[in-house]
Coordinates of C-alpha atoms and ligand atoms in Angstrom, one line a residue:
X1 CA 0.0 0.0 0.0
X2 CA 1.0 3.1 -0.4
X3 CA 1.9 6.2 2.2
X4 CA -0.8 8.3 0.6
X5 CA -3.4 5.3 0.6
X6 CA -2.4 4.2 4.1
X7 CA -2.9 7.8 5.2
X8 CA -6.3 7.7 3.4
X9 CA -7.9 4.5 5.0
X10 CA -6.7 6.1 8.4
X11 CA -8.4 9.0 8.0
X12 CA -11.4 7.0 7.1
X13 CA -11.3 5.1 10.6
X14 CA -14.6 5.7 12.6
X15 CA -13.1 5.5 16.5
X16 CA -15.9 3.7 19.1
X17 CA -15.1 3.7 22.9
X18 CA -17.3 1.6 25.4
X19 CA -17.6 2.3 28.9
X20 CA -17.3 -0.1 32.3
X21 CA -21.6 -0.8 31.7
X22 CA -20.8 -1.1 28.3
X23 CA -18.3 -4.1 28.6
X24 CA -19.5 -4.9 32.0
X25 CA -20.8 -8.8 31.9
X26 CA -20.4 -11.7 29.2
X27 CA -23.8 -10.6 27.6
X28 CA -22.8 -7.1 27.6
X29 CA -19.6 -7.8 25.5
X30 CA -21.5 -10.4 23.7
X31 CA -23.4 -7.3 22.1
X32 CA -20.5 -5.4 21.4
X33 CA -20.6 -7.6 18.8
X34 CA -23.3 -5.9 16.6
X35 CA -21.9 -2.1 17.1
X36 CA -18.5 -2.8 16.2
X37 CA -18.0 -5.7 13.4
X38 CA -18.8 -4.4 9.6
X39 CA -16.9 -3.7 6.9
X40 CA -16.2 0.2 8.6
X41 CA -12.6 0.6 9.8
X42 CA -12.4 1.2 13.3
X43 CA -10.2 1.9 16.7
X44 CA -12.3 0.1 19.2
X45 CA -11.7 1.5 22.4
X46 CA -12.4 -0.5 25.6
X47 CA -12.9 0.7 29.4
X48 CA -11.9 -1.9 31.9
X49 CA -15.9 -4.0 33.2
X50 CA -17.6 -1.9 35.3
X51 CA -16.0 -2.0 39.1
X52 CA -13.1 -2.9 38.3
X53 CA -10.7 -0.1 38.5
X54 CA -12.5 1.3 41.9
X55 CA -11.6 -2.8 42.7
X56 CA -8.1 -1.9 41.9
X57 CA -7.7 1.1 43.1
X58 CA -8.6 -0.9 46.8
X59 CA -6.4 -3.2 46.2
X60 CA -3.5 -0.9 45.6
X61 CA -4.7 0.9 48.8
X62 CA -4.5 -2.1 50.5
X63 CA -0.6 -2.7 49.3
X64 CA 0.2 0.8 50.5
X65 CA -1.2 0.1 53.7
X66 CA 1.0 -3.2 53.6
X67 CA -2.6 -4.6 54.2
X68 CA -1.3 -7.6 52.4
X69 CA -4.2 -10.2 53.1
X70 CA -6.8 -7.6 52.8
X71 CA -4.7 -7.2 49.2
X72 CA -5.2 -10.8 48.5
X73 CA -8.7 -11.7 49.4
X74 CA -9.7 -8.7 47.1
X75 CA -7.7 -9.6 44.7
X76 CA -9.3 -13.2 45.2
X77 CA -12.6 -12.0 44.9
X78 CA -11.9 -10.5 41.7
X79 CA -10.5 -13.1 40.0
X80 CA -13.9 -15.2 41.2
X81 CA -16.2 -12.7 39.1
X82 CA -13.6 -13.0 36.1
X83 CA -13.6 -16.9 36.1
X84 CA -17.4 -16.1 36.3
X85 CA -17.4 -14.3 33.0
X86 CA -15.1 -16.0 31.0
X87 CA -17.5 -19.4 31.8
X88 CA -19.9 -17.6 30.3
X89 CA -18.5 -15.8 27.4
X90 CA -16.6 -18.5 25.7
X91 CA -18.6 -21.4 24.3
X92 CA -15.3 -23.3 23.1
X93 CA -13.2 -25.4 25.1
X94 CA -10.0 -23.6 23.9
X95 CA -11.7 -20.5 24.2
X96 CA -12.7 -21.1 27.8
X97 CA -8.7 -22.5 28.5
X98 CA -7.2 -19.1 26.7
X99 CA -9.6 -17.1 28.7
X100 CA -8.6 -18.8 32.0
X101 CA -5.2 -18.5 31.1
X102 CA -5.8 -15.0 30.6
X103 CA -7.1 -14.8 34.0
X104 CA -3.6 -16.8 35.7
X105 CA -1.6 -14.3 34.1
X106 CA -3.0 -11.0 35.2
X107 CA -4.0 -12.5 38.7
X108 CA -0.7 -13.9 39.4
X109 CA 0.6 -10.3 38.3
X110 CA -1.6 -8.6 40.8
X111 CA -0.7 -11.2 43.7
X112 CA 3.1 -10.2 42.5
X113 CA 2.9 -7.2 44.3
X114 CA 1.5 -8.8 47.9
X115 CA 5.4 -9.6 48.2
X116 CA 7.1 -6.8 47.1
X117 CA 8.0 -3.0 47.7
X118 CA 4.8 -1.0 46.3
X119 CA 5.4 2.3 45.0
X120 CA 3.1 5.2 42.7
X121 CA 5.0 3.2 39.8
X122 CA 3.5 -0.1 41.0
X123 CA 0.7 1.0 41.8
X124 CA -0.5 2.5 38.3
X125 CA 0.7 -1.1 37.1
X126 CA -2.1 -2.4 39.0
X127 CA -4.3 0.4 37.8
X128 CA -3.8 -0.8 34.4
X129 CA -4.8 -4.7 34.2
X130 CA -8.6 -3.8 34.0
X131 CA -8.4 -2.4 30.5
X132 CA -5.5 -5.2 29.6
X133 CA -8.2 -8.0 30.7
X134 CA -11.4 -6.6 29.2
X135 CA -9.4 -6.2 25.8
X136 CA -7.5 -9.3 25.4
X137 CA -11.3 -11.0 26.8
X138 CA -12.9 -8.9 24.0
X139 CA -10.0 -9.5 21.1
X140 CA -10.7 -13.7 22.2
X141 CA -14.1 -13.7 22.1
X142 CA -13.8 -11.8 18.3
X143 CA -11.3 -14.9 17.5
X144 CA -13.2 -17.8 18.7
X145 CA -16.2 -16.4 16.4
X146 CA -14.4 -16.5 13.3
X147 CA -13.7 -12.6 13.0
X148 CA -10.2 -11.5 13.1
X149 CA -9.5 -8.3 15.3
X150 CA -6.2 -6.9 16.3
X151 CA -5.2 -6.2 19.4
X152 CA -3.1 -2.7 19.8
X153 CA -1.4 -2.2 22.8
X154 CA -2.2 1.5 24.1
X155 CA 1.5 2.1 25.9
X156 CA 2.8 1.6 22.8
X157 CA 1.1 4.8 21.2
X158 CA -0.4 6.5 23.9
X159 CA 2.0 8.8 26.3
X160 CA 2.0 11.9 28.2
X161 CA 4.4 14.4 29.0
X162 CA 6.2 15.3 31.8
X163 CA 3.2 17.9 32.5
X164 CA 1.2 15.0 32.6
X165 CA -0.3 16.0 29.4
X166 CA -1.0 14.2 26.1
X167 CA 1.5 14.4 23.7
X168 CA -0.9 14.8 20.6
X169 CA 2.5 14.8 18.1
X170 CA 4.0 11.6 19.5
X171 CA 0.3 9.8 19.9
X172 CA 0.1 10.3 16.2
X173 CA 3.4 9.2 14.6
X174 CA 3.4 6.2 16.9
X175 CA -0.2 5.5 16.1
X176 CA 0.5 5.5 13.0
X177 CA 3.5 3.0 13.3
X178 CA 1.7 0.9 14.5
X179 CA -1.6 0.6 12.2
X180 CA 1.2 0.2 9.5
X181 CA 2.4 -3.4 10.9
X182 CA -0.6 -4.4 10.1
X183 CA -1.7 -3.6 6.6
X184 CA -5.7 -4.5 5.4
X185 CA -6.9 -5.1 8.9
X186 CA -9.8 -3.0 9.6
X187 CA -10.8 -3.8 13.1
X188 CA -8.6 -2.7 15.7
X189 CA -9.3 -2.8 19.4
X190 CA -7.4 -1.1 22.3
X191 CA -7.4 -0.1 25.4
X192 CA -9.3 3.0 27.4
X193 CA -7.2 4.5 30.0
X194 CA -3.8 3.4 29.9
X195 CA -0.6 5.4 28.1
X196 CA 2.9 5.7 29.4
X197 CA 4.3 8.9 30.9
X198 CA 6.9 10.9 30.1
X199 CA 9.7 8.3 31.5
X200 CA 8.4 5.4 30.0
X201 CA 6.8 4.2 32.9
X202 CA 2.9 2.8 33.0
X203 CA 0.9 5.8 33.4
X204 CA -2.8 6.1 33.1
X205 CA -5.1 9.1 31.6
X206 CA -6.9 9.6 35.4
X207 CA -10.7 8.3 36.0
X208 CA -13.0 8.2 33.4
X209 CA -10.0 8.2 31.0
X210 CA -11.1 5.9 28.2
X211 CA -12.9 9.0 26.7
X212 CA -9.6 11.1 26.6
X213 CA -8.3 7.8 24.3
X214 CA -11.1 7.6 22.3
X215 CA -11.1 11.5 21.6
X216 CA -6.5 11.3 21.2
X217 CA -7.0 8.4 19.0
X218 CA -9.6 10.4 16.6
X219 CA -7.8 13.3 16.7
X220 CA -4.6 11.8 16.1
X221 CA -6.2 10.1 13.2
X222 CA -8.4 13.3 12.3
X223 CA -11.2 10.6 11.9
X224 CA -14.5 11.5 10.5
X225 CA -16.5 10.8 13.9
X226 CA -15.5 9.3 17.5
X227 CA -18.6 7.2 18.9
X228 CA -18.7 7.4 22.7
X229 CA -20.9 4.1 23.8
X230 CA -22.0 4.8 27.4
X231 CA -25.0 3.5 29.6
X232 CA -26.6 7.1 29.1
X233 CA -28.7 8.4 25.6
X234 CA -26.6 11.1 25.1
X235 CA -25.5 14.3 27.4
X236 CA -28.7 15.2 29.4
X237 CA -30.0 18.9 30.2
X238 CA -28.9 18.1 33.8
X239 CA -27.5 15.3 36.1
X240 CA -29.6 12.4 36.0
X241 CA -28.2 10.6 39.0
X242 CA -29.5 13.8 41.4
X243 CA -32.3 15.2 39.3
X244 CA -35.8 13.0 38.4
X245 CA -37.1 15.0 34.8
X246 CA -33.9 15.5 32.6
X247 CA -33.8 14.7 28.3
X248 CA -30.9 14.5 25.9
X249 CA -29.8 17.6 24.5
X250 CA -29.6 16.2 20.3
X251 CA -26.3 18.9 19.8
X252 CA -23.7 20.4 21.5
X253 CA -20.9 22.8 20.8
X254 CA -17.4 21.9 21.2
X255 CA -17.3 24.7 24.0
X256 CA -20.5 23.5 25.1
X257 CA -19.5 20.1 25.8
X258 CA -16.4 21.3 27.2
X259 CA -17.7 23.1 29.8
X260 CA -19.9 20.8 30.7
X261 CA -17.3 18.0 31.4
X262 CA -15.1 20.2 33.3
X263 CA -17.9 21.6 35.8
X264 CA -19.1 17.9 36.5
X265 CA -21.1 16.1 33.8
X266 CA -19.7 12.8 34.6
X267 CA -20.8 11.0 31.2
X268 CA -17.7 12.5 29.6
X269 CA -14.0 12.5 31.1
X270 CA -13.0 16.7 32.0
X271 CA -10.6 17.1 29.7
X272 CA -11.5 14.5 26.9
X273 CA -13.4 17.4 24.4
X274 CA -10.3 19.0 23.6
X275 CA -8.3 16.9 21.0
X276 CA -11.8 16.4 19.2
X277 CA -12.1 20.0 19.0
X278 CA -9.0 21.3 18.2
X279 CA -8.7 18.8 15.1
X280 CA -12.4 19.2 14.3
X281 CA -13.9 16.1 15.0
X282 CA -17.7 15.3 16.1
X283 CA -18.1 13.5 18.6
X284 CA -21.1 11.6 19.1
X285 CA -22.7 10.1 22.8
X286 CA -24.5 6.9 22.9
X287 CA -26.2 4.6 24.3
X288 CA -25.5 0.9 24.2
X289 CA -28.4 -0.3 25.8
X290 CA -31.0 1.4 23.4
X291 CA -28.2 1.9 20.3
X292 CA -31.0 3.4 18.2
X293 CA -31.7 6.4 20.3
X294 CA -30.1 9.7 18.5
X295 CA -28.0 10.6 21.4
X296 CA -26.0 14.1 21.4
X297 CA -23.7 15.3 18.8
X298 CA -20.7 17.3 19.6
X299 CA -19.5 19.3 16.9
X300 CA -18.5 23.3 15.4
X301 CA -20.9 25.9 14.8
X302 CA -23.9 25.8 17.0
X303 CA -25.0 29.2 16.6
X304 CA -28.5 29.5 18.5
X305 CA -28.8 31.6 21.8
X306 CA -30.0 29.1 24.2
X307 CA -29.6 27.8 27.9
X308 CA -28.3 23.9 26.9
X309 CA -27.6 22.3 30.7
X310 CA -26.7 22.6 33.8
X311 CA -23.8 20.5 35.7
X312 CA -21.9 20.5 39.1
X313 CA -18.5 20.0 40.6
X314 CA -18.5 19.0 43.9
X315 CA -14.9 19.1 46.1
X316 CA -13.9 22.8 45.7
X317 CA -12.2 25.5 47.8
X318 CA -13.0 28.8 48.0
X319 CA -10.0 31.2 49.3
X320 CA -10.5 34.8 49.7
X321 CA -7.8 37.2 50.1
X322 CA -8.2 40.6 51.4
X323 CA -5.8 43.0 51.2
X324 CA -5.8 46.9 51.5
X325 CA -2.5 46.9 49.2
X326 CA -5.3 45.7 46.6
X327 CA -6.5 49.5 46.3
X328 CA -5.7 51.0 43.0
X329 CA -2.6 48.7 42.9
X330 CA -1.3 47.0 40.1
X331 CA 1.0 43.8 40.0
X332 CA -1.2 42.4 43.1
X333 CA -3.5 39.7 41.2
X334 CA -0.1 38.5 39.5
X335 CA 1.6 37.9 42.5
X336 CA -1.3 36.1 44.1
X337 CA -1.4 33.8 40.9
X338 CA 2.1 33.1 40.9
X339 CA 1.2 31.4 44.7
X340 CA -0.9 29.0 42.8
X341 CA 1.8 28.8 39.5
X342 CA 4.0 27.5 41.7
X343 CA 2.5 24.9 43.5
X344 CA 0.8 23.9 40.2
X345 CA -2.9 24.0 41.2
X346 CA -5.5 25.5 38.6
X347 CA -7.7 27.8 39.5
X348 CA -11.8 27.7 38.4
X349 CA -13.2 30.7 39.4
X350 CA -12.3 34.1 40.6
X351 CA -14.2 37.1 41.1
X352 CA -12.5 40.7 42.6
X353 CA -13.7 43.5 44.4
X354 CA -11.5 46.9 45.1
X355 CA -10.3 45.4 48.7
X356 CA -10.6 41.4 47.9
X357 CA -10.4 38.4 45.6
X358 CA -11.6 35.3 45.8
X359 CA -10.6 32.3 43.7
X360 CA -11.5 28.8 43.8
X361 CA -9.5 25.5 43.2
X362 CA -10.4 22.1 43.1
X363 CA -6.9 20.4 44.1
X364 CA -6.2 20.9 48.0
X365 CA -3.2 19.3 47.6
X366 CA -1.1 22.5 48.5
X367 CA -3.5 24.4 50.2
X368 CA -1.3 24.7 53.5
X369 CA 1.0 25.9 51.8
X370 CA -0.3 28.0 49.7
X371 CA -2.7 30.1 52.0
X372 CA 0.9 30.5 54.1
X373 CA 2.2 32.5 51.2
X374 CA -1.3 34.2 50.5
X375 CA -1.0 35.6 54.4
X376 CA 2.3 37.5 53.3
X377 CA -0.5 39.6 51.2
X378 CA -3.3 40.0 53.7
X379 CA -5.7 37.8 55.2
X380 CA -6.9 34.8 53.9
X381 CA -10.4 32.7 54.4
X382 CA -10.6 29.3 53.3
X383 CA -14.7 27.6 52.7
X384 CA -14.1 24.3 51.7
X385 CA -17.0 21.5 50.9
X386 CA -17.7 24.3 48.2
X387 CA -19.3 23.1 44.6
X388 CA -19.4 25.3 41.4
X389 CA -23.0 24.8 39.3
X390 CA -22.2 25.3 36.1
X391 CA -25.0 27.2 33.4
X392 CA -24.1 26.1 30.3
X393 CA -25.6 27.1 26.5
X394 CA -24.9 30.2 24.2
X395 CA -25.5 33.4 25.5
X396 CA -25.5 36.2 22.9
X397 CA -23.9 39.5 22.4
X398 CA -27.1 40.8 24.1
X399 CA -26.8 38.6 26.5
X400 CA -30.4 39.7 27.8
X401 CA -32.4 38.1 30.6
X402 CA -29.9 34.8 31.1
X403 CA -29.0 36.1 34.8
X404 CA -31.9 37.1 35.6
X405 CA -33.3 33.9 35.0
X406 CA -30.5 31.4 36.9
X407 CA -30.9 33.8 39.6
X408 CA -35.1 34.1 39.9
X409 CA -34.4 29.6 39.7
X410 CA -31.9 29.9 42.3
X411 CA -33.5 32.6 44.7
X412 CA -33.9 30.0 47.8
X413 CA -30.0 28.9 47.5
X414 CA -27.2 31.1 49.3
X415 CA -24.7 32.0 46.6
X416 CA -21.2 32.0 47.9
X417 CA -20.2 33.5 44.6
X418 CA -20.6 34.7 40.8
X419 CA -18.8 34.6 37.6
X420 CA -20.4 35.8 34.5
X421 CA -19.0 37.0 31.2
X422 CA -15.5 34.7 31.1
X423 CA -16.9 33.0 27.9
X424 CA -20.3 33.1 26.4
X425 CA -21.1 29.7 27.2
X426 CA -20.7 29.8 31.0
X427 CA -22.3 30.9 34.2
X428 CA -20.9 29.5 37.2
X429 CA -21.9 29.8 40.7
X430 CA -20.6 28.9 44.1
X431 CA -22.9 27.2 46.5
X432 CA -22.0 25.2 49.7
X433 CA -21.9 21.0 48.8
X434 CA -25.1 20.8 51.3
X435 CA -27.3 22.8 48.6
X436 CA -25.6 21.5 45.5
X437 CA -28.9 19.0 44.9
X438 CA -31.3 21.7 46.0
X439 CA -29.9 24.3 43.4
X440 CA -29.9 21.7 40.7
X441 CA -33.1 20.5 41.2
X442 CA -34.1 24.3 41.5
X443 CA -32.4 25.2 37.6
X444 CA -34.4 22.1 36.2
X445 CA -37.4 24.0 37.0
X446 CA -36.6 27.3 36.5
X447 CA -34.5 26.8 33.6
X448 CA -36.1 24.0 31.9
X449 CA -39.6 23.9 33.3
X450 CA -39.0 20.4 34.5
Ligands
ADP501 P1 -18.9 4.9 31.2 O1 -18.6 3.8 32.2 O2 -19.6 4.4 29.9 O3 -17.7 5.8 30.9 P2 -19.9 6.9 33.0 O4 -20.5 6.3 34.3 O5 -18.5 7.4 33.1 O6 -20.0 5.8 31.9 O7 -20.8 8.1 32.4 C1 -22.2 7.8 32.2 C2 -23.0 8.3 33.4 O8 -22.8 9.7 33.6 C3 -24.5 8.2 33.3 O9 -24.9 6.9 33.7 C4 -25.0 9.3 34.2 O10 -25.4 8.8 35.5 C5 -23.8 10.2 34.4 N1 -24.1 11.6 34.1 C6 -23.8 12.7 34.9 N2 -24.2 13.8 34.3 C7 -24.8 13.5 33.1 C8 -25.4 14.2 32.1 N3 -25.5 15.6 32.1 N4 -25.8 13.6 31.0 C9 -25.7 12.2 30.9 N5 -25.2 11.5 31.9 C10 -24.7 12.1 33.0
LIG502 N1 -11.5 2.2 33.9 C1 -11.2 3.6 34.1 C2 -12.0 4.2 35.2 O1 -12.9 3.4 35.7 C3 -11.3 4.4 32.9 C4 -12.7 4.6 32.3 O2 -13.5 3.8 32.6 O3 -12.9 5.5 31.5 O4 -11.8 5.3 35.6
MG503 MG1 -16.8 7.3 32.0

């Protein structure tokens, strides 16, 4: 084949990611089976079954805590409900012995680590075998069918940088290497999650990462769509695990959807929107379970004014600085930001008065340390068990009448604080965690009439 033909049937490749629910029993993966073999080139992008990194991540508490035969009976219990589901996805003998064989392998790796030092490095090891086994389970099953699938490992594409941030450039070319070995194949499958940092080492993408593959891959690949298979018919106008009356919103914007998976809307990763939207590619939501609903398209140019949906991010801290030195002084909101620079925590919100800032952030991590270097500039409150509501949709250059409406919703709910104008596609408000249901339930109504 050649480099311009091989670039072309790249560039053709539809990518499809399915989530834990999606790949999370024999019968589940069994209908996987529909959505993803036809004659369509495709990146099939797998999450590890549902449970089973928030099993991991137990287990590896457990080895820190040198909890070693805690470690082992969870690891134990584990490996029951995977012998459970290989019984029952494999109808061959030899498929049943691969798949058990399978099984010895990644168990024996996990029960590795009951006897040695465990470390972050071992740790994200662990983290890692739940999108190993539902892949190589998947890629089995696909064999012992008849239909031929190839099985890409993700670390050896998929990296981050030392800012533990994609490296879009490297994804690509080695992406790209690797399809090449394997000339005429049209079904690939891979895993969700799991990429190698920027020492080499097993890394992973952070919870909910299998989006932020799926979205690398397709813009690596500048494919024509990337399918995101969830449990969920698309992106609803609110959350639908605190609020009864919510629907699918049919399209989003790029900025839209952004925004949305930032402040909270768990059906997408936080982060995962931007490759698709800096290379242009839609990005579809879907829903395994009911695969002919329409869902939610993600894609350029939604032009209409409109309030889209509503989202919330629980876990922040709100710090307020007050400062007479603030008065008429320039230089003051740098230095305060170059606290936060240098212990590398983002900041979400920030609102100022003549006397006073406040700014919110979502890592605690630093926070000692940094409101110790805040006090140098005058005194400092810290409300934490904060969460920022997040209004999302287009609001014109008129921008008439969209504050006044989240505001008349939200009149029973103390606001802590306010930030309006940053983008036109975002109102965010602070509310304590307490009254984080309340105020969503509230928008649904006044927003939506729900
Ligand atoms: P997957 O395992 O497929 O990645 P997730 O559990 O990560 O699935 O995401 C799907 C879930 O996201 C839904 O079941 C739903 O409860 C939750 N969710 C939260 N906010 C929203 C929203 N605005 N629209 C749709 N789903 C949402
Ligand atoms: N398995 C990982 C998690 O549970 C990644 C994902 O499902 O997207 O966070
Ligand atoms: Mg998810």
């Amino acid at each position: 084949m050649s480099s311009f033909a091989r670039f072309y049937s790249y560039s053709n490749m539809l990518v499809l990611k399915f989530g834990g629910t999606s790949v999370g029993s024999a019968q589940r993966m069994q209908a996987l089976v529909k959505l993803t073999v036809d004659d369509r080139p495709k990146i099939v992008v797998l999450s590890a079954m549902s449970g089973t990194t928030n099993s991991l991540v137990e287990i590896a508490n457990a080895l820190y805590a040198k909890e070693n035969d805690k470690a082992k009976s969870l690891i134990d219990a584990l490996e029951k409900k995977y012998r459970g589901v290989i019984e029952e996805l494999y109808t061959t003998d030899a498929g049943k012995q691969k798949g058990h064989e399978l099984i010895d392998s990644h168990f024996n790796y996990l029960r590795s680590f009951t006897l040695d030092l465990f470390t972050a490095n071992e740790e994200k090891a662990v983290l890692a075998q739940g999108e190993l086994l539902s892949t190589a389970m998947y890629h089995y099953f696909l064999a012992e069918k008849g239909t031929k699938s190839v099985l890409l490992p993700a670390p050896d594409f998929m990296r981050i940088d030392e800012n533990e941030e994609p490296d879009l450039a490297y994804i690509e070319s080695h992406l790209r290497k690797e399809l090449e070995k394997h000339p005429g194949e049209i079904l690939f499958i891979t895993q969700g999650y799991i990429c190698r940092n920027a020492f080499g080492e097993i890394d992973n993408l952070k919870r909910g990462g299998s989006d932020y593959t799926a979205t690398l891959i397709g813009a690596a690949l500048q494919s024509p769509e990337i399918q995101i298979w969830t449990d969920i018919d698309g992106m609803h106008n609110n959350d639908p695990r605190v609020v009864d009356k919510t629907f699918p919103v049919t399209e989003l914007s790029f900025e839209e959807a952004a925004e949305l998976a930032y402040f909270g809307a768990k059906i997408l990763h936080p982060t995962c929107v931007l490759p698709a939207q800096k290379r242009k590619v839609p990005v579809r939501l879907l829903n395994t379970m009911q695969p002919e609903a329409k869902g939610t398209v993600i894609r350029e140019n939604i032009s209409d004014d409109r309030i889209t949906a509503v989202a919330a991010k629980d876990g922040i801290t709100a710090i307020k600085i007050k400062s007479g030195r603030m008065l008429l002084a320039y230089g003051f909101l740098r230095s305060v930001f170059e606290v936060f620079e240098r212990y590398r925590t983002p900041i979400d919100m920030i609102t100022t008065s003549e006397v006073a800032v406040s700014l919110t952030i979502d890592n605690p991590k630093h926070l000692d340390a940094i409101v110790e270097e805040l006090n140098a500039f005058g005194s400092v409150e810290v409300d934490r068990d904060q969460a920022i509501l997040c209004i999302v949709g287009r609001f014109g250059a008129e921008k008439q009448g969209y504050a006044s409406r989240v505001f008349d919703a939200l009149k029973e709910i103390p606001i802590r604080m306010i930030s309006y104008g940053g983008s036109e596609h975002n109102i965010s408000i602070l509310v304590e965690t307490k009254r984080k249901n309340d105020a969503l339930k509230a928008l649904n109504k006044g927003l939506f009439n729900l």
